[in-house]
């Protein structure tokens, strides 16, 4: 179940970054690396990731020794979201360096399968 938190925080952050960025994004975060990413989207992604992991805590085993597992899970979600954004920007930097748009076309609109799982590859190195 803990391994799912990696996916939930990364995907939750990615989706919330997109939704919040599209809705209210005004200030560019990294115009050279990834021109469509906004600061507002990044903040929304981290908050969204924290909330999603916090929500998943409701379905976890309640035998944890934490005094406040909800806060702990929200912090873990926010950290996971931040790390996933760093992984996404790292993947964008690699693509810019090699002048490619996507790593593949298996998942259209997502930059390829590598982008979808980039945070996992970067965490295991």
XYZ file of N, CA, C and O in Angstrom:
500
model
N 0.814 -1.195 0.000
C 0.000 0.000 0.000
C 0.862 1.266 0.000
O 0.493 2.252 -0.608
N 2.008 1.199 0.683
C 2.888 2.363 0.731
C 3.443 2.696 -0.651
O 3.612 3.866 -0.990
N 3.709 1.673 -1.463
C 4.222 1.915 -2.807
C 3.211 2.681 -3.648
O 3.582 3.444 -4.529
N 1.938 2.475 -3.377
C 0.907 3.201 -4.124
C 0.973 4.697 -3.856
O 0.566 5.495 -4.694
N 1.488 5.093 -2.694
C 1.592 6.516 -2.386
C 2.506 7.228 -3.371
O 2.299 8.394 -3.683
N 3.517 6.516 -3.880
C 4.408 7.106 -4.879
C 3.612 7.446 -6.129
O 3.696 8.560 -6.655
N 2.825 6.489 -6.604
C 2.008 6.720 -7.791
C 0.965 7.805 -7.542
O 0.771 8.691 -8.362
N 0.290 7.702 -6.410
C -0.781 8.661 -6.102
C -0.228 10.074 -6.013
O -0.806 11.011 -6.562
N 0.901 10.240 -5.328
C 1.444 11.594 -5.189
C 1.943 12.122 -6.531
O 1.729 13.289 -6.865
N 2.601 11.282 -7.323
C 3.108 11.733 -8.625
C 1.983 12.042 -9.596
O 1.948 13.109 -10.210
N 1.046 11.120 -9.739
C -0.057 11.330 -10.677
C -0.996 12.415 -10.190
O -1.489 13.219 -10.977
N -1.253 12.433 -8.894
C -2.109 13.488 -8.337
C -1.525 14.867 -8.571
O -2.232 15.797 -8.952
N -0.231 14.983 -8.354
C 0.434 16.265 -8.583
C 0.364 16.641 -10.060
O 0.044 17.784 -10.403
N 0.625 15.690 -10.927
C 0.613 15.954 -12.366
C -0.759 16.437 -12.830
O -0.874 17.441 -13.536
N -1.796 15.750 -12.419
C -3.143 16.139 -12.839
C -3.573 17.479 -12.249
O -4.169 18.310 -12.924
N -3.267 17.671 -10.986
C -3.663 18.932 -10.351
C -2.857 20.109 -10.897
O -3.396 21.210 -11.034
N -1.578 19.883 -11.212
C -0.784 20.943 -11.856
C -1.457 21.367 -13.156
O -1.594 22.563 -13.438
N -1.858 20.376 -13.923
C -2.508 20.666 -15.204
C -3.818 21.427 -15.006
O -4.047 22.462 -15.627
N -4.680 20.914 -14.136
C -5.995 21.535 -13.945
C -5.896 22.948 -13.380
O -6.535 23.872 -13.883
N -5.084 23.124 -12.346
C -4.951 24.451 -11.736
C -4.224 25.398 -12.688
O -4.615 26.561 -12.837
N -3.198 24.898 -13.357
C -2.467 25.731 -14.318
C -3.353 26.211 -15.455
O -3.279 27.374 -15.865
N -4.195 25.323 -15.964
C -5.121 25.711 -17.038
C -6.163 26.707 -16.549
O -6.560 27.614 -17.268
N -6.599 26.535 -15.303
C -7.664 27.385 -14.771
C -7.167 28.773 -14.377
O -7.794 29.774 -14.718
N -6.046 28.847 -13.668
C -5.613 30.148 -13.138
C -4.133 30.449 -13.355
O -3.636 31.448 -12.840
N -3.438 29.614 -14.117
C -2.000 29.813 -14.312
C -1.669 31.080 -15.096
O -2.151 31.269 -16.205
N -0.895 31.946 -14.491
C -0.506 33.205 -15.141
C 1.015 33.387 -15.193
O 1.544 33.941 -16.133
N 1.708 32.955 -14.161
C 3.149 33.194 -14.041
C 3.926 31.949 -14.463
O 3.772 30.888 -13.859
N 4.755 32.080 -15.485
C 5.522 30.957 -16.015
C 6.559 30.506 -14.989
O 7.257 31.315 -14.390
N 6.652 29.183 -14.818
C 7.601 28.635 -13.850
C 8.984 28.459 -14.487
O 9.967 28.951 -13.952
N 9.046 27.773 -15.607
C 10.310 27.544 -16.314
C 10.072 27.735 -17.809
O 9.914 26.766 -18.540
N 10.071 28.979 -18.277
C 9.700 29.231 -19.672
C 10.606 28.545 -20.695
O 10.134 28.152 -21.758
N 11.862 28.364 -20.390
C 12.774 27.732 -21.349
C 12.608 26.219 -21.342
O 12.516 25.593 -22.393
N 12.530 25.635 -20.177
C 12.428 24.182 -20.050
C 11.062 23.647 -20.437
O 10.942 22.698 -21.199
N 10.042 24.222 -19.881
C 8.682 23.745 -20.106
C 7.750 24.953 -20.091
O 7.234 25.344 -19.044
N 7.534 25.563 -21.254
C 6.846 26.852 -21.314
C 5.408 26.886 -20.821
O 4.904 27.940 -20.470
N 4.732 25.753 -20.756
C 3.331 25.766 -20.336
C 3.152 25.605 -18.827
O 2.046 25.733 -18.330
N 4.213 25.325 -18.100
C 4.088 25.136 -16.653
C 4.047 26.483 -15.944
O 4.813 27.378 -16.244
N 3.133 26.585 -14.972
C 2.991 27.844 -14.236
C 3.253 27.626 -12.745
O 3.137 26.518 -12.232
N 3.572 28.714 -12.077
C 3.781 28.670 -10.633
C 2.481 28.281 -9.937
O 2.477 27.473 -8.999
N 1.374 28.839 -10.399
C 0.075 28.511 -9.806
C -0.234 27.020 -9.951
O -0.755 26.391 -9.026
N 0.081 26.469 -11.115
C -0.121 25.041 -11.332
C 0.741 24.202 -10.410
O 0.299 23.185 -9.879
N 1.995 24.635 -10.203
C 2.899 23.898 -9.313
C 2.379 23.885 -7.880
O 2.361 22.839 -7.221
N 1.938 25.023 -7.405
C 1.386 25.100 -6.042
C 0.121 24.238 -5.945
O -0.050 23.471 -4.991
N -0.744 24.338 -6.940
C -1.953 23.520 -6.950
C -1.637 22.037 -6.996
O -2.330 21.227 -6.380
N -0.581 21.668 -7.720
C -0.174 20.268 -7.800
C 0.297 19.726 -6.471
O -0.063 18.612 -6.071
N 1.090 20.512 -5.767
C 1.593 20.060 -4.461
C 0.447 19.945 -3.455
O 0.340 18.963 -2.725
N -0.424 20.930 -3.449
C -1.584 20.881 -2.538
C -2.499 19.711 -2.912
O -2.963 18.966 -2.054
N -2.743 19.543 -4.205
C -3.585 18.436 -4.662
C -2.996 17.082 -4.323
O -3.716 16.171 -3.901
N -1.687 16.947 -4.468
C -1.022 15.697 -4.125
C -1.151 15.413 -2.631
O -1.440 14.287 -2.220
N -0.959 16.441 -1.820
C -1.105 16.283 -0.365
C -2.518 15.846 -0.009
O -2.712 14.943 0.821
N -3.507 16.457 -0.648
C -4.900 16.103 -0.359
C -5.245 14.689 -0.815
O -5.971 13.968 -0.128
N -4.721 14.279 -1.970
C -5.024 12.939 -2.467
C -4.414 11.860 -1.579
O -5.065 10.857 -1.283
N -3.163 12.067 -1.161
C -2.536 11.082 -0.273
C -3.243 11.085 1.088
O -3.457 10.043 1.687
N -3.616 12.250 1.540
C -4.377 12.359 2.792
C -5.693 11.593 2.685
O -6.108 10.879 3.595
N -6.355 11.705 1.537
C -7.600 10.983 1.308
C -7.356 9.472 1.329
O -8.134 8.714 1.903
N -6.256 9.034 0.727
C -5.951 7.602 0.685
C -5.649 7.047 2.070
O -5.806 5.857 2.316
N -5.243 7.899 2.987
C -4.957 7.475 4.356
C -6.195 6.859 4.997
O -6.084 5.988 5.854
N -7.357 7.277 4.552
C -8.604 6.750 5.098
C -8.738 5.241 4.854
O -9.439 4.563 5.590
N -8.067 4.740 3.830
C -8.190 3.336 3.455
C -7.013 2.493 3.925
O -6.936 1.320 3.600
N -6.092 3.099 4.657
C -4.904 2.396 5.127
C -5.184 1.655 6.430
O -6.145 1.952 7.138
N -4.279 0.758 6.748
C -4.329 0.036 8.020
C -4.137 1.035 9.154
O -3.228 1.846 9.134
N -4.996 0.986 10.136
C -4.973 1.967 11.232
C -4.033 1.579 12.372
O -4.111 2.128 13.451
N -3.127 0.638 12.153
C -2.230 0.219 13.226
C -0.956 1.051 13.282
O -0.033 0.718 14.007
N -0.879 2.137 12.527
C 0.312 2.992 12.537
C 0.487 3.640 13.898
O -0.468 3.901 14.615
N 1.723 3.945 14.204
C 2.046 4.534 15.497
C 2.101 6.056 15.453
O 2.520 6.684 16.409
N 1.720 6.664 14.359
C 1.796 8.122 14.238
C 0.715 8.773 15.088
O -0.412 8.298 15.143
N 1.067 9.892 15.694
C 0.083 10.576 16.526
C -1.006 11.226 15.680
O -2.143 11.322 16.095
N -0.648 11.668 14.478
C -1.632 12.281 13.586
C -1.351 11.811 12.155
O -0.678 12.501 11.394
N -1.846 10.620 11.787
C -1.533 10.077 10.462
C -2.041 10.940 9.309
O -1.455 10.932 8.235
N -3.100 11.696 9.502
C -3.626 12.534 8.427
C -2.615 13.615 8.055
O -2.351 13.852 6.869
N -2.036 14.265 9.046
C -1.037 15.302 8.778
C 0.213 14.675 8.180
O 0.796 15.204 7.222
N 0.623 13.536 8.726
C 1.795 12.840 8.208
C 1.610 12.498 6.725
O 2.505 12.731 5.910
N 0.449 11.958 6.382
C 0.178 11.596 4.984
C 0.137 12.827 4.079
O 0.598 12.775 2.948
N -0.417 13.916 4.561
C -0.445 15.143 3.760
C 0.977 15.639 3.494
O 1.291 16.079 2.379
N 1.838 15.553 4.482
C 3.234 15.973 4.301
C 3.940 15.061 3.313
O 4.660 15.528 2.417
N 3.734 13.763 3.445
C 4.321 12.803 2.504
C 3.817 13.079 1.088
O 4.582 13.061 0.123
N 2.528 13.350 0.945
C 1.961 13.659 -0.372
C 2.555 14.912 -0.978
O 2.878 14.949 -2.167
N 2.723 15.951 -0.172
C 3.308 17.199 -0.666
C 4.759 16.977 -1.091
O 5.186 17.465 -2.153
N 5.510 16.234 -0.290
C 6.908 15.944 -0.647
C 6.985 15.107 -1.924
O 7.810 15.365 -2.807
N 6.117 14.097 -2.016
C 6.081 13.274 -3.223
C 5.710 14.082 -4.449
O 6.269 13.889 -5.532
N 4.772 15.009 -4.300
C 4.400 15.880 -5.415
C 5.547 16.760 -5.851
O 5.789 16.933 -7.052
N 6.281 17.310 -4.894
C 7.433 18.150 -5.224
C 8.502 17.342 -5.955
O 9.043 17.784 -6.965
N 8.785 16.140 -5.475
C 9.786 15.282 -6.118
C 9.338 14.914 -7.530
O 10.143 14.892 -8.463
N 8.051 14.645 -7.709
C 7.571 14.287 -9.046
C 7.693 15.456 -10.015
O 8.003 15.264 -11.195
N 7.459 16.686 -9.521
C 7.653 17.857 -10.391
C 9.107 18.003 -10.785
O 9.427 18.333 -11.926
N 10.009 17.760 -9.840
C 11.436 17.811 -10.140
C 11.792 16.764 -11.196
O 12.544 17.033 -12.127
N 11.223 15.567 -11.062
C 11.452 14.517 -12.048
C 10.922 14.898 -13.415
O 11.566 14.655 -14.440
N 9.754 15.515 -13.461
C 9.163 15.945 -14.720
C 10.017 17.022 -15.390
O 10.257 16.982 -16.592
N 10.490 17.970 -14.590
C 11.345 19.025 -15.154
C 12.688 18.462 -15.608
O 13.248 18.922 -16.613
N 13.197 17.458 -14.900
C 14.438 16.806 -15.324
C 14.254 16.101 -16.663
O 15.113 16.168 -17.547
N 13.120 15.422 -16.814
C 12.817 14.761 -18.087
C 12.676 15.796 -19.200
O 13.147 15.574 -20.316
N 12.063 16.940 -18.901
C 11.942 18.011 -19.898
C 13.314 18.534 -20.298
O 13.552 18.837 -21.470
N 14.220 18.655 -19.337
C 15.573 19.136 -19.631
C 16.302 18.159 -20.559
O 16.982 18.583 -21.502
N 16.129 16.866 -20.306
C 16.765 15.863 -21.164
C 16.188 15.945 -22.571
O 16.927 15.921 -23.568
N 14.870 16.063 -22.677
C 14.245 16.159 -24.002
C 14.689 17.422 -24.732
O 14.920 17.393 -25.938
N 14.807 18.531 -24.026
C 15.280 19.780 -24.653
C 16.709 19.619 -25.157
O 17.048 20.085 -26.240
N 17.547 18.961 -24.347
C 18.947 18.789 -24.728
C 19.072 17.969 -26.012
O 19.903 18.261 -26.853
N 18.223 16.966 -26.159
C 18.273 16.109 -27.341
C 17.265 16.510 -28.413
O 17.105 15.817 -29.409
N 16.591 17.627 -28.217
C 15.648 18.202 -29.176
C 14.577 17.204 -29.627
O 14.321 17.031 -30.811
N 13.953 16.557 -28.638
C 12.838 15.670 -28.938
C 11.606 16.168 -28.190
O 11.714 16.786 -27.135
N 10.449 15.933 -28.761
C 9.200 16.399 -28.149
C 8.709 15.438 -27.077
O 8.376 15.831 -25.982
N 8.657 14.156 -27.405
C 8.148 13.144 -26.499
C 9.084 11.947 -26.500
O 9.809 11.718 -27.460
N 9.025 11.160 -25.435
C 9.802 9.919 -25.375
C 9.145 8.814 -26.188
O 9.749 7.786 -26.446
N 7.919 8.993 -26.585
C 7.211 7.996 -27.364
C 5.776 8.425 -27.562
O 5.359 9.480 -27.107
N 4.992 7.596 -28.231
C 3.598 7.952 -28.487
C 2.621 6.891 -27.994
O 1.485 6.837 -28.433
N 3.052 6.064 -27.043
C 2.183 5.034 -26.494
C 1.013 5.647 -25.731
O -0.118 5.178 -25.815
N 1.268 6.734 -24.982
C 0.215 7.442 -24.251
C 0.148 8.852 -24.831
O 0.900 9.731 -24.414
N -0.720 9.092 -25.810
C -0.770 10.411 -26.448
C -1.079 11.530 -25.450
O -1.895 11.373 -24.553
N -0.385 12.640 -25.605
C -0.622 13.795 -24.743
C 0.140 13.764 -23.437
O 0.070 14.696 -22.657
N 0.872 12.703 -23.182
C 1.603 12.593 -21.920
C 3.108 12.557 -22.122
O 3.835 12.234 -21.189
N 3.605 12.825 -23.292
C 5.039 12.825 -23.512
C 5.637 11.436 -23.583
O 6.838 11.274 -23.562
N 4.818 10.428 -23.654
C 5.309 9.064 -23.726
C 5.291 8.387 -22.366
O 5.075 9.001 -21.334
N 5.522 7.096 -22.395
C 5.468 6.289 -21.175
C 6.548 6.711 -20.189
O 6.359 6.650 -18.981
N 7.691 7.170 -20.685
C 8.778 7.600 -19.795
C 8.339 8.787 -18.940
O 8.653 8.839 -17.759
N 7.623 9.724 -19.513
C 7.141 10.860 -18.734
C 6.176 10.415 -17.638
O 6.179 10.955 -16.541
N 5.360 9.438 -17.925
C 4.364 8.992 -16.949
C 5.038 8.361 -15.737
O 4.567 8.457 -14.631
N 6.168 7.702 -15.955
C 6.854 7.010 -14.867
C 8.215 7.618 -14.542
O 9.020 6.995 -13.869
N 8.475 8.839 -14.986
C 9.787 9.463 -14.794
C 10.181 9.555 -13.336
O 11.333 9.303 -12.979
N 9.261 9.889 -12.472
C 9.596 10.029 -11.056
C 10.081 8.705 -10.474
O 10.990 8.675 -9.652
N 9.539 7.600 -10.940
C 9.965 6.295 -10.428
C 11.369 5.956 -10.885
O 12.178 5.444 -10.116
N 11.691 6.267 -12.146
C 13.023 5.998 -12.650
C 14.065 6.844 -11.921
O 15.140 6.365 -11.594
N 13.754 8.093 -11.671
C 14.701 8.976 -11.002
C 14.889 8.607 -9.533
O 15.968 8.799 -8.985
N 13.874 8.071 -8.880
C 14.000 7.710 -7.471
C 14.829 6.456 -7.268
O 15.403 6.254 -6.217
N 14.913 5.583 -8.259
C 15.640 4.333 -8.094
C 17.100 4.436 -8.522
O 17.793 3.452 -8.556
N 17.572 5.602 -8.856
C 18.987 5.764 -9.250
C 19.792 6.305 -8.129
O 19.403 6.885 -7.226
